[in-house]
Amino acid sequence: MKTSIDINRRSFLFGSAAAMTLAGCATSKMGVRALKPGEKYRLALIGCGIQMRCLEEQFLRADLGGKYVDVVAACDCDRVRAAYMAERVNRHAGRDVCHPVYDFRDVLADPGIDAVCIATPDHWHAYICVEAM
């Protein structure tokens, strides 16, 4: 019996990107912790501009901000953007789980954060990514 999986290019790329992101987290300075039953991964968003808004919509649409992952921090040096993103995440979660942070170093130093999603301009992206590993 032949089983067929209907997948389009966009679904494949989205799934591949998510898998690579999680694979990258396994080698980070933050370390990897085993989850207890019912526990969720704690994700921080770094960079809250237009690129992160698109990513955040994908996270929320896939319900990653509910069943398996809590988005606990929205980080941007622009306080308005960070507060706006945290408010969007909290509205979707239905509870006050995400808080604004204004310095990415505070996010990387927080031992309670398991993974980060970085959507900053090119000249900051690589540096933050290296510091997160």
mmCIF file of C-alpha atoms in Angstrom:
data_model
loop_
_atom_site.group_PDB
_atom_site.id
_atom_site.type_symbol
_atom_site.label_atom_id
_atom_site.label_comp_id
_atom_site.label_asym_id
_atom_site.label_seq_id
_atom_site.Cartn_x
_atom_site.Cartn_y
_atom_site.Cartn_z
ATOM 1 C CA MET A 1 0.000 0.000 0.000
ATOM 2 C CA LYS A 2 1.448 3.337 -1.053
ATOM 3 C CA THR A 3 1.084 6.299 1.286
ATOM 4 C CA SER A 4 1.199 9.783 -0.215
ATOM 5 C CA ILE A 5 2.005 12.943 1.697
ATOM 6 C CA ASP A 6 0.666 16.158 0.221
ATOM 7 C CA ILE A 7 3.248 18.863 0.912
ATOM 8 C CA ASN A 8 3.934 22.077 -0.930
ATOM 9 C CA ARG A 9 7.180 24.056 -1.121
ATOM 10 C CA ARG A 10 6.139 26.556 1.555
ATOM 11 C CA SER A 11 5.209 23.813 4.042
ATOM 12 C CA PHE A 12 8.482 22.020 3.369
ATOM 13 C CA LEU A 13 10.554 25.183 3.899
ATOM 14 C CA PHE A 14 8.645 26.111 7.061
ATOM 15 C CA GLY A 15 9.120 22.635 8.524
ATOM 16 C CA SER A 16 12.795 22.563 7.536
ATOM 17 C CA ALA A 17 13.423 25.974 9.096
ATOM 18 C CA ALA A 18 11.739 24.912 12.331
ATOM 19 C CA ALA A 19 13.792 21.700 12.463
ATOM 20 C CA MET A 20 17.051 23.571 11.830
ATOM 21 C CA THR A 21 16.187 26.136 14.493
ATOM 22 C CA LEU A 22 15.604 23.434 17.087
ATOM 23 C CA ALA A 23 18.751 21.582 15.990
ATOM 24 C CA GLY A 24 20.762 24.777 16.474
ATOM 25 C CA CYS A 25 19.403 25.166 19.980
ATOM 26 C CA ALA A 26 20.917 21.838 20.974
ATOM 27 C CA THR A 27 24.449 23.249 20.751
ATOM 28 C CA SER A 28 23.820 26.599 22.396
ATOM 29 C CA LYS A 29 25.438 28.042 25.524
ATOM 30 C CA MET A 30 21.976 28.059 27.030
ATOM 31 C CA GLY A 31 22.153 24.285 27.202
ATOM 32 C CA VAL A 32 19.446 21.755 26.618
ATOM 33 C CA ARG A 33 17.073 20.608 29.295
ATOM 34 C CA ALA A 34 14.708 17.698 29.307
ATOM 35 C CA LEU A 35 11.088 18.701 29.631
ATOM 36 C CA LYS A 36 8.882 17.189 32.274
ATOM 37 C CA PRO A 37 5.395 16.072 31.172
ATOM 38 C CA GLY A 38 3.221 19.129 30.568
ATOM 39 C CA GLU A 39 6.198 21.506 30.576
ATOM 40 C CA LYS A 40 6.839 23.856 27.637
ATOM 41 C CA TYR A 41 9.953 25.261 26.008
ATOM 42 C CA ARG A 42 10.517 28.955 26.751
ATOM 43 C CA LEU A 43 11.270 31.000 23.613
ATOM 44 C CA ALA A 44 12.483 34.599 23.347
ATOM 45 C CA LEU A 45 12.031 36.749 20.243
ATOM 46 C CA ILE A 46 14.998 39.050 19.516
ATOM 47 C CA GLY A 47 14.237 41.870 17.082
ATOM 48 C CA CYS A 48 10.604 42.969 16.858
ATOM 49 C CA GLY A 49 10.432 44.653 13.456
ATOM 50 C CA ILE A 50 8.531 43.610 10.339
ATOM 51 C CA GLN A 51 10.477 40.365 9.834
ATOM 52 C CA MET A 52 9.679 39.176 13.358
ATOM 53 C CA ARG A 53 6.022 40.101 12.925
ATOM 54 C CA CYS A 54 5.843 37.680 10.001
ATOM 55 C CA LEU A 55 7.637 34.956 11.996
ATOM 56 C CA GLU A 56 5.517 35.609 15.081
ATOM 57 C CA GLU A 57 2.330 35.248 13.020
ATOM 58 C CA GLN A 58 3.610 31.876 11.771
ATOM 59 C CA PHE A 59 4.412 30.766 15.345
ATOM 60 C CA LEU A 60 0.966 31.750 16.558
ATOM 61 C CA ARG A 61 -0.785 30.250 13.544
ATOM 62 C CA ALA A 62 1.017 26.945 14.141
ATOM 63 C CA ASP A 63 0.085 27.328 17.836
ATOM 64 C CA LEU A 64 3.711 27.024 18.892
ATOM 65 C CA GLY A 65 2.925 29.732 21.420
ATOM 66 C CA GLY A 66 0.475 27.495 23.204
ATOM 67 C CA LYS A 67 0.856 23.743 23.184
ATOM 68 C CA TYR A 68 4.620 23.174 23.211
ATOM 69 C CA VAL A 69 6.244 26.613 23.488
ATOM 70 C CA ASP A 70 5.704 29.725 25.586
ATOM 71 C CA VAL A 71 7.044 32.939 24.072
ATOM 72 C CA VAL A 72 8.327 34.564 27.266
ATOM 73 C CA ALA A 73 10.272 37.598 26.010
ATOM 74 C CA ALA A 74 10.078 40.073 23.140
ATOM 75 C CA CYS A 75 13.401 41.899 22.821
ATOM 76 C CA ASP A 76 14.102 45.055 20.835
ATOM 77 C CA CYS A 77 16.112 48.202 21.537
ATOM 78 C CA ASP A 78 13.008 50.141 20.427
ATOM 79 C CA ARG A 79 10.833 50.034 23.550
ATOM 80 C CA VAL A 80 7.622 50.613 21.585
ATOM 81 C CA ARG A 81 8.269 47.632 19.299
ATOM 82 C CA ALA A 82 9.202 45.331 22.182
ATOM 83 C CA ALA A 83 6.094 46.307 24.167
ATOM 84 C CA TYR A 84 3.859 45.926 21.099
ATOM 85 C CA MET A 85 5.188 42.437 20.316
ATOM 86 C CA ALA A 86 4.846 41.312 23.955
ATOM 87 C CA GLU A 87 1.257 42.583 23.995
ATOM 88 C CA ARG A 88 0.444 40.691 20.764
ATOM 89 C CA VAL A 89 1.847 37.454 22.157
ATOM 90 C CA ASN A 90 0.015 37.899 25.472
ATOM 91 C CA ARG A 91 -3.261 38.627 23.686
ATOM 92 C CA HIS A 92 -2.916 35.421 21.666
ATOM 93 C CA ALA A 93 -1.879 33.357 24.714
ATOM 94 C CA GLY A 94 -4.723 34.773 26.794
ATOM 95 C CA ARG A 95 -2.386 35.355 29.715
ATOM 96 C CA ASP A 96 0.555 37.522 30.737
ATOM 97 C CA VAL A 97 3.419 35.214 29.730
ATOM 98 C CA CYS A 98 5.582 37.467 27.503
ATOM 99 C CA HIS A 99 7.404 40.550 28.735
ATOM 100 C CA PRO A 100 9.369 43.206 26.828
ATOM 101 C CA VAL A 101 13.173 43.243 27.089
ATOM 102 C CA TYR A 102 15.342 46.023 25.658
ATOM 103 C CA ASP A 103 18.824 44.449 25.554
ATOM 104 C CA PHE A 104 19.526 41.107 23.887
ATOM 105 C CA ARG A 105 22.294 40.407 26.423
ATOM 106 C CA ASP A 106 19.647 40.212 29.141
ATOM 107 C CA VAL A 107 17.819 37.550 27.112
ATOM 108 C CA LEU A 108 20.973 35.509 26.517
ATOM 109 C CA ALA A 109 21.915 35.708 30.212
ATOM 110 C CA ASP A 110 18.498 34.470 31.389
ATOM 111 C CA PRO A 111 18.843 30.786 32.382
ATOM 112 C CA GLY A 112 15.066 30.335 32.110
ATOM 113 C CA ILE A 113 15.055 30.811 28.325
ATOM 114 C CA ASP A 114 15.533 27.656 26.261
ATOM 115 C CA ALA A 115 15.710 29.076 22.722
ATOM 116 C CA VAL A 116 15.779 32.333 20.791
ATOM 117 C CA CYS A 117 14.418 33.398 17.425
ATOM 118 C CA ILE A 118 16.573 36.187 15.985
ATOM 119 C CA ALA A 119 15.178 38.614 13.405
ATOM 120 C CA THR A 120 17.495 41.610 13.605
ATOM 121 C CA PRO A 121 19.174 43.585 10.809
ATOM 122 C CA ASP A 122 22.083 41.824 9.094
ATOM 123 C CA HIS A 123 24.802 43.762 10.893
ATOM 124 C CA TRP A 124 23.475 42.567 14.305
ATOM 125 C CA HIS A 125 22.079 39.175 13.370
ATOM 126 C CA ALA A 126 25.362 37.275 13.087
ATOM 127 C CA TYR A 127 26.798 38.701 16.312
ATOM 128 C CA ILE A 128 23.701 37.853 18.358
ATOM 129 C CA CYS A 129 23.539 34.393 16.792
ATOM 130 C CA VAL A 130 27.166 33.641 17.707
ATOM 131 C CA GLU A 131 26.632 34.919 21.258
ATOM 132 C CA ALA A 132 23.560 32.697 21.621
ATOM 133 C CA MET A 133 25.477 29.530 20.694
#
